[in-house]
Coordinates of C-alpha atoms in Angstrom, one line a residue:
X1 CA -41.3 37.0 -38.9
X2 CA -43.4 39.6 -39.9
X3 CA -42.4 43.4 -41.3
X4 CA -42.6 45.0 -38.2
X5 CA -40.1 42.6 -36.2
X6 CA -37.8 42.3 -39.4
X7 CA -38.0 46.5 -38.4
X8 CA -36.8 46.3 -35.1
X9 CA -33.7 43.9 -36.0
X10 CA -32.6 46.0 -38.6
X11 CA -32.7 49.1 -36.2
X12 CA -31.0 47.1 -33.1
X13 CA -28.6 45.8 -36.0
X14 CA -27.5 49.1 -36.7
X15 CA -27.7 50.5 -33.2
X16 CA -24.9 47.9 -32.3
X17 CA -22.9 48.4 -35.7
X18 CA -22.9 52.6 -34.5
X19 CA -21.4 51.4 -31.1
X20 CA -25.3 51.9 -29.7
X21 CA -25.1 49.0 -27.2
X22 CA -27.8 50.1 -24.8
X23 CA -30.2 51.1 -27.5
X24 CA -29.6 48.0 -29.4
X25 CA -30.1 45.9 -26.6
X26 CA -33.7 47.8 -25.6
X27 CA -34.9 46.9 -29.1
X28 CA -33.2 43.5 -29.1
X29 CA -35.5 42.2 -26.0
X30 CA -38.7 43.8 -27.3
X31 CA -37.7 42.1 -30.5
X32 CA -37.6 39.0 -28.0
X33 CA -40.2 39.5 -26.0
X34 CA -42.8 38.9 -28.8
X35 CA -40.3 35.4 -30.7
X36 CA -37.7 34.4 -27.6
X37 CA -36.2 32.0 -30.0
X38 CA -35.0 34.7 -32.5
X39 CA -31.2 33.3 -33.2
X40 CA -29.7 36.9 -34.5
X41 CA -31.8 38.6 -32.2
X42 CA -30.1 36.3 -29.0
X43 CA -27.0 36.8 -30.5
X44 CA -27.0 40.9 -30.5
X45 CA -28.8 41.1 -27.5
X46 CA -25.6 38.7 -25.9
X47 CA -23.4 40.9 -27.4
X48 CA -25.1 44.7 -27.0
X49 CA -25.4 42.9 -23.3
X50 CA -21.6 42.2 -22.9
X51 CA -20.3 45.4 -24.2
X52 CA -23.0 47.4 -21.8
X53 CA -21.1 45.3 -18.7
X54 CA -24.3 43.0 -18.1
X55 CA -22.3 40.3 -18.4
X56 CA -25.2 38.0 -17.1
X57 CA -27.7 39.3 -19.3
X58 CA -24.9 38.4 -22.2
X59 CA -24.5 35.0 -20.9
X60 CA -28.1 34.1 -20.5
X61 CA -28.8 35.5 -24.2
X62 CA -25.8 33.6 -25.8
X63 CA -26.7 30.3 -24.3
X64 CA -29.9 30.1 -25.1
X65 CA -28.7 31.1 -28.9
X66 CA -26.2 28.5 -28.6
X67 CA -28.8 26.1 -27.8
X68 CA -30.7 26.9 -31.3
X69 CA -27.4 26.8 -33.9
X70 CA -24.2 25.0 -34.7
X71 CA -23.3 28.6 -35.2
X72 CA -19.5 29.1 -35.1
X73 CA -19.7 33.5 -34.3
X74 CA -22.8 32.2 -31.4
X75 CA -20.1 30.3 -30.2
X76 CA -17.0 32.1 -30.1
X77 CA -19.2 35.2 -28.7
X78 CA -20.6 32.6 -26.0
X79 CA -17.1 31.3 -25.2
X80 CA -15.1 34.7 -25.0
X81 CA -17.9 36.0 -22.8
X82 CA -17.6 33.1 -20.3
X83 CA -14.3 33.8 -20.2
X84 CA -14.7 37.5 -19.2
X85 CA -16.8 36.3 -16.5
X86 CA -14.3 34.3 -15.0
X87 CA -15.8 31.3 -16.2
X88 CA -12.3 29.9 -17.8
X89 CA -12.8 26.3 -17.5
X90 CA -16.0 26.3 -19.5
X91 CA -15.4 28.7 -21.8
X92 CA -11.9 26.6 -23.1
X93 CA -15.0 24.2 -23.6
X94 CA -17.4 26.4 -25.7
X95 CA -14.5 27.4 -27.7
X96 CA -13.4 24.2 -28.8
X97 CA -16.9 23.3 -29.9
X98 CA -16.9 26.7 -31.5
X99 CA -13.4 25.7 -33.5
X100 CA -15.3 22.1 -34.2
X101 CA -17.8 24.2 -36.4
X102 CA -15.1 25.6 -38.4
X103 CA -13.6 22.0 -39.3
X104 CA -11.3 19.6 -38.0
X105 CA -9.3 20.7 -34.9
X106 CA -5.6 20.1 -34.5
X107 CA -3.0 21.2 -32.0
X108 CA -0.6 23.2 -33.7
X109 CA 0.2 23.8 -37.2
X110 CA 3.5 25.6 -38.8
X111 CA 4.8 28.1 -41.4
X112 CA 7.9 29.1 -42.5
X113 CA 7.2 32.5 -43.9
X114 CA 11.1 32.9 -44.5
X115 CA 13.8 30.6 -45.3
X116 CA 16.7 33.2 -45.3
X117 CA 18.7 33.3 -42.0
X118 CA 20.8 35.6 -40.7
X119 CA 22.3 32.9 -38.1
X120 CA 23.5 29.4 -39.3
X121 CA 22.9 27.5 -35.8
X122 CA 24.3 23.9 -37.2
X123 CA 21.8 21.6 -36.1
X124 CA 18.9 24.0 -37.4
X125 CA 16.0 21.5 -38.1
X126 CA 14.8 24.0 -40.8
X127 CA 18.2 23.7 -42.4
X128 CA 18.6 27.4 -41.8
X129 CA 22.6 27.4 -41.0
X130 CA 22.7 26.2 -44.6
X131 CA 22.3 29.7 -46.1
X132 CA 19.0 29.1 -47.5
X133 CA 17.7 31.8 -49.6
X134 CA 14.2 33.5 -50.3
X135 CA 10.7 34.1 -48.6
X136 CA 7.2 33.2 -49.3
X137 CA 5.4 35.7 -51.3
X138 CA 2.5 37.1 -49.9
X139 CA 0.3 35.8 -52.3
X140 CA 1.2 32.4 -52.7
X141 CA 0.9 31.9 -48.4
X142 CA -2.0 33.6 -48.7
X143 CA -3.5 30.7 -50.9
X144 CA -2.1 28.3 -48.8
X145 CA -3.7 29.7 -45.4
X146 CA -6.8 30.5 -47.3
X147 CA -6.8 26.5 -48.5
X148 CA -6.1 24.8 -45.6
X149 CA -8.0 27.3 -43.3
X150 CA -10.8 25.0 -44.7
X151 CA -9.7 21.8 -43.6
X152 CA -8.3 22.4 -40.6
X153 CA -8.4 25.0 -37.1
X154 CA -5.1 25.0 -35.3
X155 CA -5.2 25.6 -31.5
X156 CA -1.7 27.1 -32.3
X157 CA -0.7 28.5 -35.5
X158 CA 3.1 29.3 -35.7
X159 CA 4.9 31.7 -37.8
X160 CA 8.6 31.3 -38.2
X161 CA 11.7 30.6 -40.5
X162 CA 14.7 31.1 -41.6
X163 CA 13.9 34.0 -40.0
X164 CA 10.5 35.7 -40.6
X165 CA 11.4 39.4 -40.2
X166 CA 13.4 38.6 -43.3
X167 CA 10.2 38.5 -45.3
X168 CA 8.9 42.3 -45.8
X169 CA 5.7 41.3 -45.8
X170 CA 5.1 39.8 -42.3
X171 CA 2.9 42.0 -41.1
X172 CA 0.3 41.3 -43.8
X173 CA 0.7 37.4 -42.9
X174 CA -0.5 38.3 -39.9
X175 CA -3.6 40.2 -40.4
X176 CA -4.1 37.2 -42.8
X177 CA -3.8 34.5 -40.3
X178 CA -5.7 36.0 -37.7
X179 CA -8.5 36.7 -40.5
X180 CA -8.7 32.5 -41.5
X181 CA -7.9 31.3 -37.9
X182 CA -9.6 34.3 -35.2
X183 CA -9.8 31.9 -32.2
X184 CA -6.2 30.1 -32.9
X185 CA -3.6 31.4 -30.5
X186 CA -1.1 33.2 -33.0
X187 CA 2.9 32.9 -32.5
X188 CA 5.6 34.7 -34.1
X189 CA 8.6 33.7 -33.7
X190 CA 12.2 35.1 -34.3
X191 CA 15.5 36.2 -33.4
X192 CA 15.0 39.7 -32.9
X193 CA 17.4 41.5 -35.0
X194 CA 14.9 42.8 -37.2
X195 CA 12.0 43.8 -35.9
X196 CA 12.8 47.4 -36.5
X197 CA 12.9 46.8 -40.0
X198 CA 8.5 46.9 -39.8
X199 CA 7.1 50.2 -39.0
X200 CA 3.9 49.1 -37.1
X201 CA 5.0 45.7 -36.3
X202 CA 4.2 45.8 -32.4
X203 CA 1.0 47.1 -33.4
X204 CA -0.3 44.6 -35.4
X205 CA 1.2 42.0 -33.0
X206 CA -1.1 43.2 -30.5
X207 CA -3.6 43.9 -33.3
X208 CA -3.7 39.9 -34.1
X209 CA -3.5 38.9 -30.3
X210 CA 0.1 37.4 -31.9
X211 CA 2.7 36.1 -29.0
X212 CA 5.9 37.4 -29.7
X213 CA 8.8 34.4 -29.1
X214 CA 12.4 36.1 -29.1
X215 CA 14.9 33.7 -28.7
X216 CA 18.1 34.8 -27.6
X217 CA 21.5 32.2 -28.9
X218 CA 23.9 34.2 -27.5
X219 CA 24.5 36.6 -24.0
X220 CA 27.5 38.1 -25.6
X221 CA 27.1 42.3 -25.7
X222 CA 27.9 42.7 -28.8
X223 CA 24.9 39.7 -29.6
X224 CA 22.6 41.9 -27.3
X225 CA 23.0 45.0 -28.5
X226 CA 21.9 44.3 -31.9
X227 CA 18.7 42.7 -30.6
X228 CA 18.0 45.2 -27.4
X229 CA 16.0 43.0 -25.9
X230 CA 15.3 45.8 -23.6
X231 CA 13.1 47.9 -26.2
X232 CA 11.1 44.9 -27.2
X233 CA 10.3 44.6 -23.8
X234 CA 9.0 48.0 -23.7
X235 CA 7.8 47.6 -27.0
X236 CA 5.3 44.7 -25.3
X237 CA 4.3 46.8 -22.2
X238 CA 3.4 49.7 -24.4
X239 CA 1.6 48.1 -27.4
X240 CA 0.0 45.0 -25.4
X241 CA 1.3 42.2 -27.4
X242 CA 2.4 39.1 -25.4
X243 CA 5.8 38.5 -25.1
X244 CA 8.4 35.6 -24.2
X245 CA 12.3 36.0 -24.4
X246 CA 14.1 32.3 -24.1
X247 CA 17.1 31.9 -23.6
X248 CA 17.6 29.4 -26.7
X249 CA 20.3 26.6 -26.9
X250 CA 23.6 27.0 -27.3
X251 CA 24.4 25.5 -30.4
X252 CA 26.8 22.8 -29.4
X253 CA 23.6 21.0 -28.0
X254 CA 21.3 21.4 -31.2
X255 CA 20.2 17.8 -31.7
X256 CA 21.2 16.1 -34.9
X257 CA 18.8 15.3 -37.8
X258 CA 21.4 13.5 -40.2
X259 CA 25.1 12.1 -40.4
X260 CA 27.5 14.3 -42.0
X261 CA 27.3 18.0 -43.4
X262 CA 26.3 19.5 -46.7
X263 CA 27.4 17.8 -49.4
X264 CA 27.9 14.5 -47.1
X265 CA 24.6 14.4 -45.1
X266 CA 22.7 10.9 -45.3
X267 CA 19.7 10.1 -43.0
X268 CA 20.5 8.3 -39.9
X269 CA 17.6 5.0 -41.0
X270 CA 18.9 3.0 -38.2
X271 CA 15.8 1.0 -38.1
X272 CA 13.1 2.5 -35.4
X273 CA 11.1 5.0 -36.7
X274 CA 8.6 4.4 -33.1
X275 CA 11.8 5.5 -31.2
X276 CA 13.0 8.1 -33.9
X277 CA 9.7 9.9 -32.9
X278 CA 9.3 9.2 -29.4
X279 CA 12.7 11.4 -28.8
X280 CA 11.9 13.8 -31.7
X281 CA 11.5 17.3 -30.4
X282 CA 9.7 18.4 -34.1
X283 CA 7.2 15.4 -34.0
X284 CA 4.4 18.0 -32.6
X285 CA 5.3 20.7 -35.4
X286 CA 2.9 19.8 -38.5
X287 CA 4.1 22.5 -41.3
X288 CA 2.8 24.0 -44.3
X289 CA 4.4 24.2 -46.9
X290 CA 4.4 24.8 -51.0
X291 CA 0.6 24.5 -50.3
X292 CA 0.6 20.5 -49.1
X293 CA 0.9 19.6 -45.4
X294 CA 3.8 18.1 -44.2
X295 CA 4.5 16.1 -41.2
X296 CA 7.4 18.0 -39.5
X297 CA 9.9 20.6 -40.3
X298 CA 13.0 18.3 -41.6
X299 CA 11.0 16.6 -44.2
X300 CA 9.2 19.7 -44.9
X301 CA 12.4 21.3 -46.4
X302 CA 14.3 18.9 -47.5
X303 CA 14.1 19.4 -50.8
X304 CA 15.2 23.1 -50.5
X305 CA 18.9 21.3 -49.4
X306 CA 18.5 18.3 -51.7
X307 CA 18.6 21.3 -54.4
X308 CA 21.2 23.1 -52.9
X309 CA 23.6 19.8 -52.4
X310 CA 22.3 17.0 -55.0
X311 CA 21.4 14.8 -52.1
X312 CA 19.0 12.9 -54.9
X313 CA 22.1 11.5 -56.4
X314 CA 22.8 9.1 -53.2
X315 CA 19.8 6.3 -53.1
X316 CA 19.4 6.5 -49.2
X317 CA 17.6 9.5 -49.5
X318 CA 15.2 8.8 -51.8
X319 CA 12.5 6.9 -49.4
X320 CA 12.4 10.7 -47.8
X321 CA 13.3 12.4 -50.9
X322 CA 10.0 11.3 -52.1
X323 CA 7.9 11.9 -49.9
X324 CA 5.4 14.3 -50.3
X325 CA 3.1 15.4 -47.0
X326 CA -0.8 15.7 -47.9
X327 CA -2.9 17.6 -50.2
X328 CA -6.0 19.3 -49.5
X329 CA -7.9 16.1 -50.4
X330 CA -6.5 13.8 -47.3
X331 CA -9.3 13.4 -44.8
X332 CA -10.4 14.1 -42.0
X333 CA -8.8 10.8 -40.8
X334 CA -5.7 10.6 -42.5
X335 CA -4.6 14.4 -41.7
X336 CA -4.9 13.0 -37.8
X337 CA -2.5 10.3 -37.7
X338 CA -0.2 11.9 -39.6
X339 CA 0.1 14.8 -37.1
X340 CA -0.3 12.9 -34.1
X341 CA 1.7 9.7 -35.1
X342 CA 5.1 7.8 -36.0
X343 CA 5.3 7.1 -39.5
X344 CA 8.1 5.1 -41.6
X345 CA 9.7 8.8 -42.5
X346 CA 10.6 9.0 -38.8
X347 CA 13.6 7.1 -39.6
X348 CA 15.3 9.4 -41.2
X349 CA 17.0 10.7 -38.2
X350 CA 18.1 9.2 -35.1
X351 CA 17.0 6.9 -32.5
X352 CA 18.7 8.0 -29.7
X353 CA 19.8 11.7 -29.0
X354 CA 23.2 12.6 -30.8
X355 CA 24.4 16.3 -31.0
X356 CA 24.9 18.0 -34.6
X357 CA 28.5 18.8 -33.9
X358 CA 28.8 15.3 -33.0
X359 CA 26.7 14.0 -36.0
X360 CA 28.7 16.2 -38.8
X361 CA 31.5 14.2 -38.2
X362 CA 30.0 10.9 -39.0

């Protein structure tokens, strides 16, 4: 390219960095005009295009740009723009080619930013009704996400605990996530009965594009009040965040993991891990966790209430005990069968559905 078309990129580059769309995309297509197969000229001429309302112009620009790089920002920009068009079907296409440039694309991955609860639900398959204490610091999840940002692009990336309010640095985690993963759809989920405890919180939810998952364990008043649904609610129309409020379990229905309580618990190993996980309702819930990759939420944190109870000192935990998820070096391969598929831990817990308040007693 020579000086004076090197010229005219720079200008419509900073034309479109000053919020100049129009003026950046007149310089764009006489940029064009003279090399049509100018990638970072297509792509600001897409995006001046888009932001003028020429939505067609934007299309026709980022396609053809598309067509020239394996370009991960080409394709995002090309798959959000189809989108705004209408065009929903094949943009969910685009985009998943644009997460393939970013690495190895899985459906949903976990983090426990907390493991401190305020609510000790028994059947809690993160352990949380046994008063767990502590949070991940910001800078060690920070690592982690950084780490694993380059190995893997969750469709779904899921904050949660213990209860994640709990940790006073949440909102940073999710500037952070949304930073490593910008096409991911973000979650948070929590209880509720802290949210007011982060000035700014419902602006960076809709900041990050973050869903918001309250889930409710109790209709009681008294429950209610302390949560006031109500102004989260508001809080959603207001701010622009999305928003779910479930209904959750009542706890005499939580699903058991293990025999026995505390002290007593002992993994179920009655022989069919394939069953185990066909029932499993954490089988599709791949968690991070002390920077290794782990294949659900029970195994995940089991050693937090080994710790807390000296479950090493009975040998039927220790096939589970020692168990320790993937590392950053696991490929490509390996990382997808163990999110997607039964493995010999899957026998830790049960075969067939038993309650917890049935399953404490055995």
């Amino acid at each position: 390219m020579d000086n004076d078309l090197q010229d005219k990129f720079a200008a419509a580059l900073a034309d479109f960095n000053r919020g100049r769309f129009d003026l950046a995309l007149a310089t764009s297509r006489q940029l064009l005009a003279v090399q049509a197969d100018y990638v970072p000229a297509l792509l600001v001429a897409g995006l001046a295009a888009r932001y003028t309302g020429d939505l067609a112009s934007a299309l026709a620009y980022l396609e053809s740009a598309a067509g020239r790089g394996n370009d991960f920002q080409i394709w995002s920009a090309w798959g959000s723009t189809l989108k705004a068009a209408g065009q929903v079907e094949r943009s969910k296409i685009v985009l998943q080619a644009a997460y393939r440039t970013q690495g190895l694309v899985i459906d949903r991955l976990e983090m426990d930013v907390a493991y401190a609860c305020n609510l000790h639900c028994r059947g809690c398959s993160h352990y949380s009704n046994y008063a767990l204490k502590g949070h991940v610091s910001y800078e060690e999840g920070r690592q982690w996400l950084g780490d694993w940002s380059r190995r893997v692009v969750p469709q779904t990336f899921r904050m949660l605990g213990g209860e994640p309010t709990l940790n006073p640095r949440l909102i940073e985690f999710l500037h952070f996530a949304r930073e490593v993963w910008p096409l991911s759809r973000l979650e948070l989920v929590s209880n509720g009965f802290f949210m007011d405890r982060h000035p700014g919180i419902y602006e960076a939810l809709a900041a990050t594009r973050t869903h918001l998952y309250i889930t409710l364990h109790s209709a009681e008043a008294d429950y209610l009040d302390k949560v006031k649904p109500e102004r989260i609610r508001e809080a959603s129309a207001t701010h622009g965040f999305g928003l779910s409020i479930d209904n959750g379990e009542p706890e005499d229905s939580f699903h058991a993991l293990y025999r026995g309580e505390a002290e007593t618990m002992r993994p179920f190993a009655d022989g069919n891990p394939l069953q185990s996980w066909r029932i499993c309702g954490e089988k599709l819930c791949p968690t991070l966790h002390q920077g290794r990759l782990w294949k659900c939420p029970p195994i995940a944190f089991l050693g937090l209430v080994s710790d807390k109870f000296g479950l090493a000192a009975n040998p039927e935990w220790q096939p589970y005990l020692q168990h320790q998820g993937l590392g950053l070096e696991a490929s490509d391969e390996d990382i997808l069968a163990y999110v997607s598929q039964p493995g010999a831990i899957c026998g830790m817990c049960p075969s067939k559905t038993v309650r917890a308040i049935d399953a404490a007693a055995m």
